[in-house]
């Protein structure tokens, strides 16, 4: 704390990203990165960007990338917004579309960046409790609000809201924006992007960090009808006109164009997840049904923090959230390679 800080900064409680350890040889299952590298086409596109053109600013509108995303979903480029990771996209969404007199609604157990953006932009919010099975119940959101946002599948639970339920929400909630954060949808969900042309209040966000194995490139995007996207462009051009550098634009365009690779790697992760869930259940763990590249699991009667600490002694890092109290016995474990998950199960067998 310093007397030079603004009032807003004095009141902030920033997001705590998962650890990026400096130690080598750790099995890193804590931040939901993809265990497989990006597509060859992406690496080639990045190499092709190394050259004299780096002295020039990148395209401020990322036109090529937005055209590729639009084509993939049958949308038009004015229905696509891109940003420096979906975290940046989400920040602009909170300021541009969710800051209203009424509070924004999101689950009590969800991506912990949402309340942080509310703090930064001074947006009122209400946290809607998940039900007893750690599910989002759409009925709990059918009330006046300044906007609704949740990930689908949700994080850190991994649980999926069926598409028909999202549509029921959209039919009932027409007066404010509904944001579906589809960071993990490629690992087992069905995207609701295809509802965009029917629902002017629907915005869907995506990231290349997880399913496209590009967390290091920082690219995310939002899709929605043009007036919603225009709001995000107004925020962007009041903040940073060049959020995606030349590498990010070239690499992301190649990634979007190589759907086959992404689908194959997601398929491998899903197969590994299925096997991991069975092995953990055999050890006595309760594992929530996951449609994501991570699982949320607890061993009844044991503290999640304690098991996570014991895993760390064996060079395996997973994520533990001490709050809220009802998830303190859970661990969120990223699905790694078959070999990494076998090592995890082996370590858990010794610990429990
Ligand atoms: C990882 C994650 C993001 C952020 O992704 P980036 O594109 O890497 O910023 C957004 N939402 C949820 C729910 C996530 O888990």
XYZ file of C-alpha atoms and ligand atoms in Angstrom:
367
model
C 0.000 0.000 0.000
C 1.299 3.444 -0.906
C -0.212 6.895 -0.617
C 0.388 7.300 -4.333
C -2.113 4.557 -5.187
C -5.494 5.467 -6.618
C -8.611 4.592 -4.648
C -9.544 1.874 -7.115
C -6.157 0.167 -6.799
C -6.288 0.344 -3.004
C -9.531 -1.639 -3.071
C -8.452 -4.343 -5.549
C -8.133 -8.047 -4.733
C -6.280 -9.282 -7.840
C -6.653 -12.703 -9.439
C -4.019 -15.267 -8.402
C -2.903 -17.259 -11.447
C -1.876 -20.883 -10.926
C 1.814 -21.341 -10.265
C 4.184 -21.415 -13.250
C 7.072 -23.195 -11.511
C 10.650 -22.317 -12.363
C 11.771 -25.811 -11.330
C 12.215 -28.335 -14.142
C 10.910 -31.929 -13.876
C 7.636 -31.023 -12.206
C 4.527 -32.743 -13.515
C 2.377 -29.707 -14.056
C -1.323 -30.487 -13.684
C -2.404 -27.170 -12.169
C -3.372 -24.673 -14.906
C -5.266 -26.719 -17.510
C -2.685 -26.350 -20.233
C -2.742 -28.870 -23.067
C -0.158 -31.649 -22.606
C 0.412 -31.787 -26.368
C 2.141 -29.066 -28.353
C 0.470 -26.843 -30.923
C -0.035 -27.955 -34.523
C 2.936 -27.957 -36.930
C 1.037 -25.488 -39.092
C 1.021 -23.044 -36.177
C 4.759 -23.389 -35.606
C 5.442 -22.854 -39.315
C 3.231 -19.754 -39.371
C 5.082 -18.328 -36.362
C 8.481 -18.900 -37.971
C 7.281 -17.184 -41.135
C 6.562 -14.034 -39.098
C 10.171 -13.603 -37.999
C 11.537 -10.863 -40.205
C 11.737 -7.239 -41.143
C 7.969 -6.664 -40.965
C 8.234 -6.736 -37.154
C 9.185 -3.041 -37.375
C 5.590 -2.384 -38.499
C 2.559 -2.373 -36.230
C 0.315 -5.411 -36.633
C -3.157 -5.166 -38.203
C -5.203 -3.414 -35.477
C -8.368 -5.275 -36.560
C -6.771 -8.763 -36.853
C -8.853 -9.056 -40.036
C -7.396 -12.323 -41.305
C -7.868 -14.044 -37.963
C -11.410 -12.756 -37.527
C -12.263 -13.922 -41.050
C -10.933 -17.406 -40.231
C -12.983 -17.602 -37.013
C -16.110 -16.302 -38.764
C -15.729 -18.879 -41.537
C -15.329 -21.730 -39.068
C -18.652 -20.947 -37.361
C -20.634 -19.665 -40.334
C -20.578 -16.105 -38.983
C -19.458 -12.790 -40.497
C -16.293 -10.920 -39.391
C -18.310 -8.119 -37.657
C -19.639 -10.885 -35.364
C -16.123 -11.717 -34.110
C -13.892 -9.908 -31.602
C -10.349 -11.029 -30.757
C -8.172 -10.140 -27.774
C -4.964 -10.839 -25.896
C -6.229 -14.035 -24.287
C -9.873 -14.475 -23.435
C -9.046 -12.822 -20.118
C -8.654 -9.532 -21.972
C -11.810 -10.226 -23.983
C -13.691 -10.900 -20.727
C -12.370 -7.687 -19.159
C -13.797 -5.718 -22.090
C -17.068 -7.669 -21.813
C -17.459 -6.692 -18.155
C -16.856 -3.009 -18.884
C -18.695 -2.838 -22.192
C -21.677 -5.145 -21.693
C -22.110 -6.136 -18.034
C -21.733 -2.828 -16.157
C -25.305 -1.732 -15.426
C -27.412 -0.548 -12.507
C -28.505 -4.110 -11.678
C -25.932 -6.651 -10.485
C -24.343 -9.180 -12.833
C -25.049 -12.807 -11.878
C -22.508 -15.629 -11.871
C -22.085 -18.855 -9.875
C -20.533 -18.817 -6.397
C -18.090 -21.483 -7.567
C -16.706 -20.456 -10.934
C -13.805 -18.764 -12.724
C -12.380 -16.565 -9.994
C -11.472 -13.771 -12.406
C -15.134 -12.654 -12.696
C -15.342 -10.960 -9.287
C -11.913 -9.437 -9.943
C -13.165 -7.646 -13.078
C -16.169 -6.451 -11.079
C -13.754 -4.958 -8.542
C -11.662 -3.276 -11.219
C -14.638 -1.753 -13.030
C -16.795 -1.195 -9.925
C -19.601 -3.480 -11.110
C -22.160 -4.852 -8.656
C -22.502 -8.641 -8.691
C -24.379 -11.487 -7.029
C -22.920 -14.967 -6.709
C -25.571 -17.608 -7.320
C -24.891 -20.836 -5.370
C -24.408 -24.033 -7.355
C -26.898 -26.715 -6.357
C -26.009 -29.599 -4.018
C -24.527 -31.560 -6.952
C -22.297 -28.588 -7.879
C -24.440 -27.869 -10.948
C -25.597 -24.552 -12.395
C -29.403 -24.506 -12.146
C -30.822 -22.167 -14.794
C -33.923 -21.498 -12.659
C -31.723 -19.619 -10.195
C -30.884 -17.061 -12.912
C -34.456 -16.265 -13.934
C -34.695 -12.881 -12.223
C -33.859 -9.252 -12.981
C -30.116 -8.746 -13.496
C -27.514 -6.573 -15.207
C -26.113 -9.545 -17.123
C -25.311 -13.231 -16.668
C -21.978 -14.974 -17.173
C -20.749 -18.503 -16.539
C -18.307 -20.931 -18.122
C -19.763 -23.973 -19.862
C -18.430 -26.438 -18.870
C -18.002 -24.626 -15.556
C -14.600 -24.231 -13.921
C -13.358 -25.590 -11.580
C -16.145 -28.202 -11.434
C -16.042 -29.365 -15.078
C -19.823 -29.783 -15.091
C -21.746 -29.003 -18.280
C -25.091 -27.233 -18.689
C -26.997 -28.869 -21.601
C -27.577 -26.703 -24.669
C -31.366 -26.885 -24.219
C -30.985 -25.290 -20.789
C -28.881 -22.444 -22.226
C -31.607 -21.868 -24.776
C -34.267 -21.851 -22.057
C -32.261 -19.140 -20.290
C -31.956 -17.110 -23.504
C -35.705 -17.319 -24.123
C -36.427 -16.045 -20.614
C -33.596 -13.509 -20.254
C -33.893 -10.997 -23.083
C -33.207 -7.713 -21.290
C -29.522 -8.249 -20.477
C -26.486 -9.903 -22.030
C -25.867 -13.612 -21.438
C -22.178 -14.512 -21.729
C -21.216 -18.175 -22.098
C -17.473 -18.653 -21.496
C -16.623 -21.719 -23.587
C -12.940 -21.990 -22.599
C -13.292 -25.792 -22.265
C -16.136 -26.607 -24.653
C -13.945 -28.566 -27.105
C -13.340 -31.261 -24.454
C -16.906 -32.498 -24.262
C -19.498 -29.786 -24.724
C -21.468 -28.481 -27.684
C -20.863 -24.840 -28.490
C -23.828 -22.481 -28.404
C -22.195 -20.292 -31.082
C -24.860 -21.569 -33.460
C -27.566 -19.762 -31.452
C -26.001 -16.343 -32.048
C -28.093 -15.351 -35.034
C -31.282 -16.142 -33.082
C -30.416 -14.327 -29.854
C -29.134 -10.714 -29.954
C -28.220 -10.859 -26.230
C -25.917 -13.916 -26.517
C -22.130 -13.521 -26.422
C -19.870 -16.591 -26.510
C -16.190 -16.415 -25.555
C -13.447 -18.859 -26.510
C -9.736 -19.247 -25.923
C -6.928 -20.875 -27.879
C -5.085 -21.506 -24.591
C -6.570 -24.885 -23.767
C -7.883 -26.916 -26.712
C -5.441 -25.396 -29.229
C -2.441 -25.724 -26.881
C -1.536 -22.034 -27.248
C -1.621 -20.654 -23.700
C 1.729 -18.992 -24.416
C 0.451 -17.093 -27.456
C -2.395 -15.273 -25.627
C -5.356 -15.317 -28.001
C -9.048 -15.427 -27.158
C -12.182 -14.357 -28.979
C -15.842 -13.502 -28.578
C -18.678 -14.143 -30.998
C -22.056 -12.447 -30.978
C -24.293 -10.227 -33.053
C -22.562 -7.139 -34.468
C -23.922 -4.586 -31.937
C -22.422 -6.572 -29.011
C -19.099 -6.879 -30.844
C -19.161 -3.147 -31.595
C -19.291 -2.444 -27.841
C -16.132 -4.530 -27.372
C -14.397 -2.685 -30.214
C -15.225 0.631 -28.569
C -13.588 -0.537 -25.340
C -10.575 -2.005 -27.173
C -9.954 1.187 -29.121
C -10.140 3.166 -25.900
C -7.568 0.877 -24.267
C -5.100 -0.725 -26.716
C -5.611 -0.697 -30.473
C -3.037 -3.452 -31.088
C -3.835 -6.216 -28.580
C -2.615 -9.043 -30.839
C 0.932 -8.896 -32.124
C 2.003 -10.295 -35.491
C 2.888 -13.699 -34.033
C -0.421 -14.043 -32.245
C -2.409 -13.175 -35.348
C -0.452 -15.519 -37.630
C -0.316 -18.419 -35.179
C -3.964 -18.177 -34.201
C -5.088 -18.010 -37.841
C -3.148 -21.209 -38.554
C -4.582 -22.866 -35.427
C -8.169 -22.074 -36.387
C -7.414 -23.493 -39.833
C -6.153 -26.797 -38.417
C -9.325 -28.094 -36.814
C -8.329 -31.691 -37.466
C -5.262 -31.434 -35.234
C -7.198 -29.745 -32.440
C -9.931 -32.384 -32.583
C -7.385 -35.214 -32.496
C -5.556 -33.809 -29.447
C -8.835 -33.124 -27.621
C -9.850 -36.720 -28.360
C -6.661 -37.971 -26.735
C -7.247 -35.816 -23.656
C -10.836 -37.077 -23.351
C -9.699 -40.719 -23.588
C -7.077 -40.094 -20.884
C -9.679 -38.344 -18.720
C -12.042 -41.338 -18.926
C -9.285 -43.707 -17.777
C -8.111 -41.322 -15.030
C -11.618 -40.933 -13.598
C -12.026 -44.734 -13.388
C -8.676 -45.160 -11.624
C -9.371 -42.401 -9.134
C -12.806 -43.780 -8.373
C -11.164 -47.148 -7.734
C -8.977 -45.386 -5.133
C -12.118 -44.093 -3.409
C -12.219 -40.584 -4.884
C -15.467 -38.860 -5.721
C -15.020 -37.242 -9.150
C -17.551 -34.774 -10.572
C -18.616 -35.607 -14.148
C -16.226 -33.549 -16.296
C -16.671 -32.207 -19.819
C -13.354 -30.326 -19.560
C -9.607 -31.070 -19.667
C -9.503 -31.254 -15.876
C -11.309 -33.130 -13.151
C -12.566 -31.943 -9.790
C -12.159 -34.673 -7.196
C -12.136 -35.300 -3.462
C -11.434 -38.166 -1.146
C -14.243 -38.187 1.431
C -12.892 -37.326 4.871
C -9.568 -35.943 3.619
C -8.460 -32.337 3.182
C -7.727 -31.389 -0.460
C -4.882 -29.078 0.565
C -3.142 -31.899 2.415
C -3.298 -34.293 -0.538
C -2.156 -31.526 -2.906
C 0.822 -30.803 -0.624
C 1.757 -34.503 -0.563
C 1.538 -34.663 -4.348
C 3.843 -31.672 -4.545
C 6.434 -33.510 -2.435
C 6.332 -36.058 -5.233
C 6.826 -33.305 -7.845
C 3.219 -33.275 -9.069
C 1.356 -29.980 -8.855
C -2.434 -29.691 -8.899
C -4.730 -26.784 -7.987
C -6.506 -26.416 -4.659
C -8.974 -23.672 -3.726
C -9.477 -23.051 -0.021
C -12.584 -20.915 -0.639
C -15.511 -21.301 -0.569
C -15.425 -23.851 2.246
C -17.595 -26.378 0.444
C -14.892 -27.007 -2.162
C -11.951 -27.037 0.264
C -11.728 -30.843 0.155
C -11.531 -30.896 -3.670
C -8.518 -30.751 -5.962
C -8.664 -29.582 -9.559
C -6.410 -31.790 -11.626
C -5.511 -31.079 -15.253
C -5.664 -34.103 -17.540
C -2.111 -34.631 -18.783
C -0.632 -37.344 -20.971
C -1.376 -41.013 -20.203
C 2.089 -41.257 -18.653
C 1.599 -38.205 -16.413
C -1.787 -39.454 -15.252
C -0.370 -42.911 -14.503
C 2.282 -41.186 -12.361
C -0.431 -39.222 -10.593
C -2.485 -42.337 -9.816
C 0.630 -44.081 -8.581
C 1.438 -41.195 -6.225
C -2.168 -41.007 -4.984
C -2.159 -44.738 -4.256
C 0.862 -44.230 -2.002
C -0.571 -41.137 -0.318
C -4.008 -42.555 0.467
C -8.405 -20.393 -18.858
C -9.713 -19.683 -18.782
C -9.910 -18.447 -19.400
C -8.773 -17.602 -19.906
O -8.138 -18.020 -20.973
P -6.989 -17.160 -21.638
O -7.437 -17.090 -23.053
O -5.741 -17.951 -21.441
O -6.932 -15.798 -21.028
C -11.174 -17.905 -19.406
N -12.195 -18.517 -18.796
C -12.045 -19.672 -18.159
C -13.201 -20.301 -17.492
C -10.794 -20.287 -18.128
O -10.615 -21.403 -17.433
